[in-house]
Short mmCIF file of C-alpha atoms and ligand atoms in Angstrom, two decimals:
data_model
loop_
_atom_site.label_atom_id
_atom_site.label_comp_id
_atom_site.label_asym_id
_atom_site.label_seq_id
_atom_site.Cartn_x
_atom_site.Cartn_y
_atom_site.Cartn_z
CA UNK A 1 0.00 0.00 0.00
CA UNK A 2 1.54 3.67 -0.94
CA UNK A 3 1.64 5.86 1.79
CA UNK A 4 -0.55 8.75 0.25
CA UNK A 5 -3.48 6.40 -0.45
CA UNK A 6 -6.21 7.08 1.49
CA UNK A 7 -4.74 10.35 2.84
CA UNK A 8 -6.69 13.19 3.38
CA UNK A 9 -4.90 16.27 1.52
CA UNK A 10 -5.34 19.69 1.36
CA UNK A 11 -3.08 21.41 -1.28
CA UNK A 12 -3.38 25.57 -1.51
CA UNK A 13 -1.69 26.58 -4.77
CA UNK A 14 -2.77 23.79 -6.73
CA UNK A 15 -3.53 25.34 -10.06
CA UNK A 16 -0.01 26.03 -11.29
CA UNK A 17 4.33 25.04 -10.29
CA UNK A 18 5.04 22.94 -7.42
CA UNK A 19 0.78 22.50 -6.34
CA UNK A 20 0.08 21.25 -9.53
CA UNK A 21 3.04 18.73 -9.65
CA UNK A 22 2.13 17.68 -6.58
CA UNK A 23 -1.90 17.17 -7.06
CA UNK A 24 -0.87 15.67 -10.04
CA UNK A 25 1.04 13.17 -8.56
CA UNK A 26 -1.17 12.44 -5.70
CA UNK A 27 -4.39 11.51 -8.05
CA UNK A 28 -2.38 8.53 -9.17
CA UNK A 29 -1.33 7.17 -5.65
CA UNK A 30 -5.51 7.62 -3.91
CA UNK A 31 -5.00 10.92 -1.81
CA UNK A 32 -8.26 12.93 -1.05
CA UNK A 33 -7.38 15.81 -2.43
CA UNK A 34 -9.03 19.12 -1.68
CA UNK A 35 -7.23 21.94 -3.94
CA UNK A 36 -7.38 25.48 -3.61
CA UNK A 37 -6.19 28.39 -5.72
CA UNK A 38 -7.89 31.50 -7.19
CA UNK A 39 -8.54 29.87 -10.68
CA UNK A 40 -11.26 27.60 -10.42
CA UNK A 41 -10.58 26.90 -14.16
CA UNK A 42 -7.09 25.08 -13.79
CA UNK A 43 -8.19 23.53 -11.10
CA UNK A 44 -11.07 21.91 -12.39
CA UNK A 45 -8.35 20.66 -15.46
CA UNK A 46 -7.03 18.90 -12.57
CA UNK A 47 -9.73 17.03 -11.99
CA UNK A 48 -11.03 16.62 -15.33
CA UNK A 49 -7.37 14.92 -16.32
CA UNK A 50 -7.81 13.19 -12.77
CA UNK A 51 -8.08 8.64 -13.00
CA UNK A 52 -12.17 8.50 -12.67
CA UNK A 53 -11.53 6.55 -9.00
CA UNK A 54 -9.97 9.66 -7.71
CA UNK A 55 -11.03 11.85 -4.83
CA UNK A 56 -10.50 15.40 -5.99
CA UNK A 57 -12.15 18.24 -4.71
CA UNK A 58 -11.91 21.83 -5.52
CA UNK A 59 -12.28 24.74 -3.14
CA UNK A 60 -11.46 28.12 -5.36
CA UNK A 61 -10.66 30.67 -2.87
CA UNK A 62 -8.27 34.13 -2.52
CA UNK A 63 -6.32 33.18 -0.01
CA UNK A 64 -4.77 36.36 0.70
CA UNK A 65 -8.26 37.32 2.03
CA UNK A 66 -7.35 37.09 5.80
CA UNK A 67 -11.03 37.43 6.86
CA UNK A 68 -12.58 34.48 4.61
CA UNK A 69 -9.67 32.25 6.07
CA UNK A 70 -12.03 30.60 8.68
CA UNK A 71 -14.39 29.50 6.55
CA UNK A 72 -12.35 28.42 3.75
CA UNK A 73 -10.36 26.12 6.47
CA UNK A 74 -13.99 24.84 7.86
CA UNK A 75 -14.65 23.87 4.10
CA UNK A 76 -11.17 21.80 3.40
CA UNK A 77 -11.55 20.45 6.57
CA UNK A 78 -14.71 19.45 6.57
CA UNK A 79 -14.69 17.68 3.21
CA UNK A 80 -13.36 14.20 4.46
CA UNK A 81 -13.84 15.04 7.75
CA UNK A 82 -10.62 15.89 9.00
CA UNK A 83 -7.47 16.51 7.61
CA UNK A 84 -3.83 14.21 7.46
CA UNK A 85 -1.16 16.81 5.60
CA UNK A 86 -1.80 20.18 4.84
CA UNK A 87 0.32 21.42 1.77
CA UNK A 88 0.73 25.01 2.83
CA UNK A 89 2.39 26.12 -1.28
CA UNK A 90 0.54 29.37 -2.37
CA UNK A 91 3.09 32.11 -2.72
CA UNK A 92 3.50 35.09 -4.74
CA UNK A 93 7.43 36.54 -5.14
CA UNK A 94 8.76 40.14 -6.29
CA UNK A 95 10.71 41.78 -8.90
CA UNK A 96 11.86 44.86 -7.83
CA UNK A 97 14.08 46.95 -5.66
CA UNK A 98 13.08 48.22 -2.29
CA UNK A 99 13.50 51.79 -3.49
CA UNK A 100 10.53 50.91 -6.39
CA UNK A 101 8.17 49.54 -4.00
CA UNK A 102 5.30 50.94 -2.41
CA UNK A 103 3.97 49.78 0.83
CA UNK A 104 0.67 48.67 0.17
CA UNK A 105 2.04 46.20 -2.54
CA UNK A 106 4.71 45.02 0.29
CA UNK A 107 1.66 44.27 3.28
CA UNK A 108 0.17 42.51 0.50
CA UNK A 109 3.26 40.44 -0.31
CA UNK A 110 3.87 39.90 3.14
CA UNK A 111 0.34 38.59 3.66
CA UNK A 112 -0.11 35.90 1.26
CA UNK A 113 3.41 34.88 1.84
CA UNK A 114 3.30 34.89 5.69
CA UNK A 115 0.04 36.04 7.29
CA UNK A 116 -2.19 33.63 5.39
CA UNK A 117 0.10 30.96 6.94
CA UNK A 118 -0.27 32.08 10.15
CA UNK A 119 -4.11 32.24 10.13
CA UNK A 120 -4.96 29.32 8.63
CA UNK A 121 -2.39 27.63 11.53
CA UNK A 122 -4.73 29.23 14.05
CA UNK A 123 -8.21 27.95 12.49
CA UNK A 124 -6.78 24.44 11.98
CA UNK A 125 -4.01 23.69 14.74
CA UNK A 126 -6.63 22.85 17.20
CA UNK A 127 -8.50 20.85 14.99
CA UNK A 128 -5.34 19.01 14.17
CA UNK A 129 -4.38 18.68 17.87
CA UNK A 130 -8.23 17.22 19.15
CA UNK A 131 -7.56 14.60 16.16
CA UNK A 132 -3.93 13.62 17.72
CA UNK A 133 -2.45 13.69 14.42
CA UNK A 134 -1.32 15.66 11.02
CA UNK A 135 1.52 16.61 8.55
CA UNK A 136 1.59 20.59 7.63
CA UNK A 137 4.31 20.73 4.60
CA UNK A 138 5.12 24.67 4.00
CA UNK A 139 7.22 25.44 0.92
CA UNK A 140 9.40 28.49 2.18
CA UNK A 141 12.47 29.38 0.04
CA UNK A 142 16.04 29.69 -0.38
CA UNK A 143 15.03 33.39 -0.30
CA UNK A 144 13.89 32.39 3.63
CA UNK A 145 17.71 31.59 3.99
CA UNK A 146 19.60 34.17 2.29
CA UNK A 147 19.53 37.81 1.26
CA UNK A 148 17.64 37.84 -2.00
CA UNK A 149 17.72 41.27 -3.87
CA UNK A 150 14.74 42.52 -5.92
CA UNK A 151 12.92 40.32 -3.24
CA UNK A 152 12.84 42.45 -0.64
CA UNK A 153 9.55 41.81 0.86
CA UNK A 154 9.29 37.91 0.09
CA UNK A 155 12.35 37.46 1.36
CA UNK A 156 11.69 38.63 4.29
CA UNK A 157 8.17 36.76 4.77
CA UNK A 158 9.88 33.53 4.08
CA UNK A 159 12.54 34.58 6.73
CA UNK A 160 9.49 34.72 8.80
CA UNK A 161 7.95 31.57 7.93
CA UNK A 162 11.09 29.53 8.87
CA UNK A 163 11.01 31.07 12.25
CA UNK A 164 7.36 30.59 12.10
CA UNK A 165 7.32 26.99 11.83
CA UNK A 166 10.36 25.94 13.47
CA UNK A 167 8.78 27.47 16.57
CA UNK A 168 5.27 25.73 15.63
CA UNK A 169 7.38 22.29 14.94
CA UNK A 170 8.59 22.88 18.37
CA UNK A 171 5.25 23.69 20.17
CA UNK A 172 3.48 21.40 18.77
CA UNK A 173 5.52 17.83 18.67
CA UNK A 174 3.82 16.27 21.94
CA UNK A 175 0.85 16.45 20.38
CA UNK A 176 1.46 14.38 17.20
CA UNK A 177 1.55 17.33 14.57
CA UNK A 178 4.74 16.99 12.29
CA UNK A 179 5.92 19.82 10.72
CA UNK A 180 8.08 19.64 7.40
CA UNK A 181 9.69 22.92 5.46
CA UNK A 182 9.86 22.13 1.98
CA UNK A 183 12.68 25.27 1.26
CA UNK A 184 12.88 25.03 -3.12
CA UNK A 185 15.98 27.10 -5.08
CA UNK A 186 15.01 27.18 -8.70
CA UNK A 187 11.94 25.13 -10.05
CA UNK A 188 11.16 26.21 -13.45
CA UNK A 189 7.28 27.38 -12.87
CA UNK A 190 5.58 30.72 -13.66
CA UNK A 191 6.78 32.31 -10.59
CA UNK A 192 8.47 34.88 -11.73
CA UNK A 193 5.76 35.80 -14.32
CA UNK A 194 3.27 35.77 -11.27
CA UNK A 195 5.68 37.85 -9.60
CA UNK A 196 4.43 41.33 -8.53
CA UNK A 197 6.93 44.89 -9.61
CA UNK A 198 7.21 47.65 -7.04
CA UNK A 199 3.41 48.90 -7.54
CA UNK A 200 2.01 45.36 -7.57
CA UNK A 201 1.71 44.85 -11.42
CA UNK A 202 2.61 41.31 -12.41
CA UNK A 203 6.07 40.89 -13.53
CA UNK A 204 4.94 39.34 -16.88
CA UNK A 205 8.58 37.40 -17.76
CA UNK A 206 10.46 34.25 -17.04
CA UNK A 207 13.54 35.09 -15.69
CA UNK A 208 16.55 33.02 -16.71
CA UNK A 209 17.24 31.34 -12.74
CA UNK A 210 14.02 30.44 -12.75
CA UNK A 211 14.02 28.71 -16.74
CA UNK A 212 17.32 26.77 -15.44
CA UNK A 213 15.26 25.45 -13.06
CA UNK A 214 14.40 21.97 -11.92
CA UNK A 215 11.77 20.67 -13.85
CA UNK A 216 8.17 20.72 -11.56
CA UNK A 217 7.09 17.35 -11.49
CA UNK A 218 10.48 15.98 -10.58
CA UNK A 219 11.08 18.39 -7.86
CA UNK A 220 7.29 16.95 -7.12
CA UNK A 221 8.92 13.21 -6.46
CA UNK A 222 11.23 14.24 -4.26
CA UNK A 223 8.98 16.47 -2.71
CA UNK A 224 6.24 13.34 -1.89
CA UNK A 225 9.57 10.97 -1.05
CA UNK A 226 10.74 12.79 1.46
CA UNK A 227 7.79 14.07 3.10
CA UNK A 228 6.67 10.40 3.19
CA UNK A 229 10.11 9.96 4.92
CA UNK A 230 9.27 12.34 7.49
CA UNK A 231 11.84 14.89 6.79
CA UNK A 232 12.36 17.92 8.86
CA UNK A 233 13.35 20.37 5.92
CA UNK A 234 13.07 19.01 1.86
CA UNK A 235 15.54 20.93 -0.62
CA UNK A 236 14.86 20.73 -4.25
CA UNK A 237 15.68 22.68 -7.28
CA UNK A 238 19.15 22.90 -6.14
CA UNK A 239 20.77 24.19 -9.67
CA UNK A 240 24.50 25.38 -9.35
CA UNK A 241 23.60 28.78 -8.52
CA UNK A 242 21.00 27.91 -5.69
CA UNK A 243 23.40 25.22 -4.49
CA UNK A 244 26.41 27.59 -4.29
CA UNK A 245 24.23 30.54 -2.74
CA UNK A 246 23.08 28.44 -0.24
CA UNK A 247 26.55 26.56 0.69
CA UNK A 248 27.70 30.52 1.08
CA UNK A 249 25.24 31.39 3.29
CA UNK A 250 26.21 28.86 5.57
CA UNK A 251 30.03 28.97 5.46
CA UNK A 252 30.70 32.30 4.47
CA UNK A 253 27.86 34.79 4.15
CA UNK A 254 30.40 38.05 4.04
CA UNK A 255 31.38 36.32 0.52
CA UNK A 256 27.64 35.75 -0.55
CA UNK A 257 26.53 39.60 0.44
CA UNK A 258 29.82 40.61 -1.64
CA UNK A 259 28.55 38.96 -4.63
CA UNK A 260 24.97 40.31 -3.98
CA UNK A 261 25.86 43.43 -3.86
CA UNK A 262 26.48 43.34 -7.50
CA UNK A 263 23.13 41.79 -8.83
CA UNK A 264 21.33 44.67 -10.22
CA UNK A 265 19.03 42.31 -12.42
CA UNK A 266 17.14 38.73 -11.59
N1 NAP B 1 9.55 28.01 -8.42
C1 NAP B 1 10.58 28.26 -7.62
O1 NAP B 1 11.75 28.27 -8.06
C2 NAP B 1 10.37 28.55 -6.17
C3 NAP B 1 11.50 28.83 -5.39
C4 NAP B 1 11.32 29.08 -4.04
C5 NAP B 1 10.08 29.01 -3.47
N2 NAP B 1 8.99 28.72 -4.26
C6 NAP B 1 7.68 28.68 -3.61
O2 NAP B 1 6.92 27.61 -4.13
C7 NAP B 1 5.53 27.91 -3.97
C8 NAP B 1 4.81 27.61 -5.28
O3 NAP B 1 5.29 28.48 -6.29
P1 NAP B 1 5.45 28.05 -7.81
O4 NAP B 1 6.87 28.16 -8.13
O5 NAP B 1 4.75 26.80 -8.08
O6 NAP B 1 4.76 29.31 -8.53
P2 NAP B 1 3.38 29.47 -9.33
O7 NAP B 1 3.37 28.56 -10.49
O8 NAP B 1 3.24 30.92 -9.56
O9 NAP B 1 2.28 28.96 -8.29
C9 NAP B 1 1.81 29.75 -7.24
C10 NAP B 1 0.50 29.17 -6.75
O10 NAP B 1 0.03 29.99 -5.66
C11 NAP B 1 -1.32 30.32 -5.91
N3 NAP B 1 -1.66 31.59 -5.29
C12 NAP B 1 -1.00 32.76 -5.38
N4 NAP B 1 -1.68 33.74 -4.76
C13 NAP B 1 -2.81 33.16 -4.27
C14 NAP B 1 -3.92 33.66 -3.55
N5 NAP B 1 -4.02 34.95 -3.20
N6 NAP B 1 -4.90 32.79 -3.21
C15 NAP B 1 -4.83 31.50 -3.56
N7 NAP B 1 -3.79 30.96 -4.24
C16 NAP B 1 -2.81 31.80 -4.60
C17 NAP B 1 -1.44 30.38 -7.43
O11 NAP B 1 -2.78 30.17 -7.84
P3 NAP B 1 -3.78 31.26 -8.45
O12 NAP B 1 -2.95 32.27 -9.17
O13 NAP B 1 -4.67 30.45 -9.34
O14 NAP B 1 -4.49 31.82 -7.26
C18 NAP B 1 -0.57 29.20 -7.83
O15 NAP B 1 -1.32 28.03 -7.78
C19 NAP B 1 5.45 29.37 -3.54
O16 NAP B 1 5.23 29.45 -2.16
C20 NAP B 1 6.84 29.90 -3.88
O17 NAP B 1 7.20 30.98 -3.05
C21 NAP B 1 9.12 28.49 -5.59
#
């Protein structure tokens, strides 16, 4: 038996990237999927490409609407009745200096990227803790690790969502709640396309880190491998450039700020 069979999933960011992979993935192996994103549309492709024995369900919602966050949790949870891994993957990133941004389009950043985390851990903790068990996977970033210019803002939210949920793994282990970071360096999605500019227009182009990329539904594998495995913190998309940035910041982040310094473009 696979482990995901039978499992009752809830994936937010399902209709493009690393969700998608992932739901797609998951059909095949008899998860009970509930997906969420803002387009119903690719959703629903999904589902219509879906085996006819699978479970999906689709729960279209803006999740960088704080206040709807309670129900929108009551409806993925309530689908099957409970929930076993939550797949906590919508993100939005950012093209542009700090200098170009404005701070509405920042809050905004910083909300769907960190806030919308935080609430939808306070609707469903409890619910997780009464049941005595549950998996929440959050993709973060290398960009939670490292100084990433033309970032600013996203950078800093997934900063916060690594101390976020390495305090949550911690507060939470006693009562059966797992907590995994899945922390990706280059996947080649549309996220730099769905990026936002300094006045929150979409960014519209895919940037040559991200088309080196690793290729979605391979980073997707690994992704379901070592969650399955029970890993603490899942790396993927690990091209040369992500892998050296990231062996900098550990071992000598004076070096990786001096080449920083210099990156004017993505
Ligand atoms: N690709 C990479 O190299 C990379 C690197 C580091 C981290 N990540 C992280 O990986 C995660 C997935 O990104 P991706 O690369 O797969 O990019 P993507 O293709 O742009 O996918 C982003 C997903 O988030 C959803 N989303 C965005 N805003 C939302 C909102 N307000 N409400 C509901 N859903 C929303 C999008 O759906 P709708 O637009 O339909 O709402 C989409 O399904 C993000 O957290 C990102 O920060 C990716």
């Amino acid at each position: 038996m696979n482990y995901y069979n039978d499992k009752r999933i809830w994936i937010t960011g399902a209709s493009s990237g690393i969700g998608k992979a992932l739901a797609e993935i998951l059909v095949t192996q008899g998860a009970r999927l509930v997906l969420t994103a803002r387009r119903k549309n690719l959703l629903e492709e999904i589902r219509t490409a879906a085996p006819e024995t699978a479970e999906v369900s689709i729960l279209d919602a803006d999740l960088a609407d704080i206040d709807a966050l309670p129900e929108v949790c009551r409806k993925a949870w309530d689908e099957y009745s409970g929930l076993d891994i939550i797949i906590m993957n919508a993100g939005v990133s950012q093209r542009s200096l700090f200098r170009d941004m404005d701070f509405e389009t920042g809050r905004n950043l910083f909300d769907i990227n960190f806030f919308t985390h935080t609430k939808i851990m306070h609707e469903l903790l409890p619910r997780l803790e009464a049941q005595g068990h549950g998996r929440i996977a959050a993709v973060t970033s290398l960009s939670g690790h490292i100084p990433s210019p033309l970032r600013i803002y996203y950078s800093s939210a997934k900063h916060a969502l690594h101390g976020f949920y390495e305090t949550l793994a911690a507060e939470t282990w006693t009562s059966g709640i797992r907590v995994s970071m899945i922390i990706p360096g280059f996947v080649r999605t549309n996220i730099s396309y769905n990026a936002v500019d300094g006045e929150g227009r979409a960014f519209g182009k895919l940037d040559p880190l991200q088309k080196s990329g690793a290729d979605p539904s391979s980073a997707a594998k690994k992704i379901l491998n070592k969650l399955e495995r029970g890993k603490r913190e899942i790396y993927v998309g690990y091209t040369t450039n992500a892998a050296v940035a990231r062996f900098l910041g550990r071992v000598a982040p004076g070096l990786l700020l001096r080449i920083l310094r210099n990156m004017k473009e993505v």
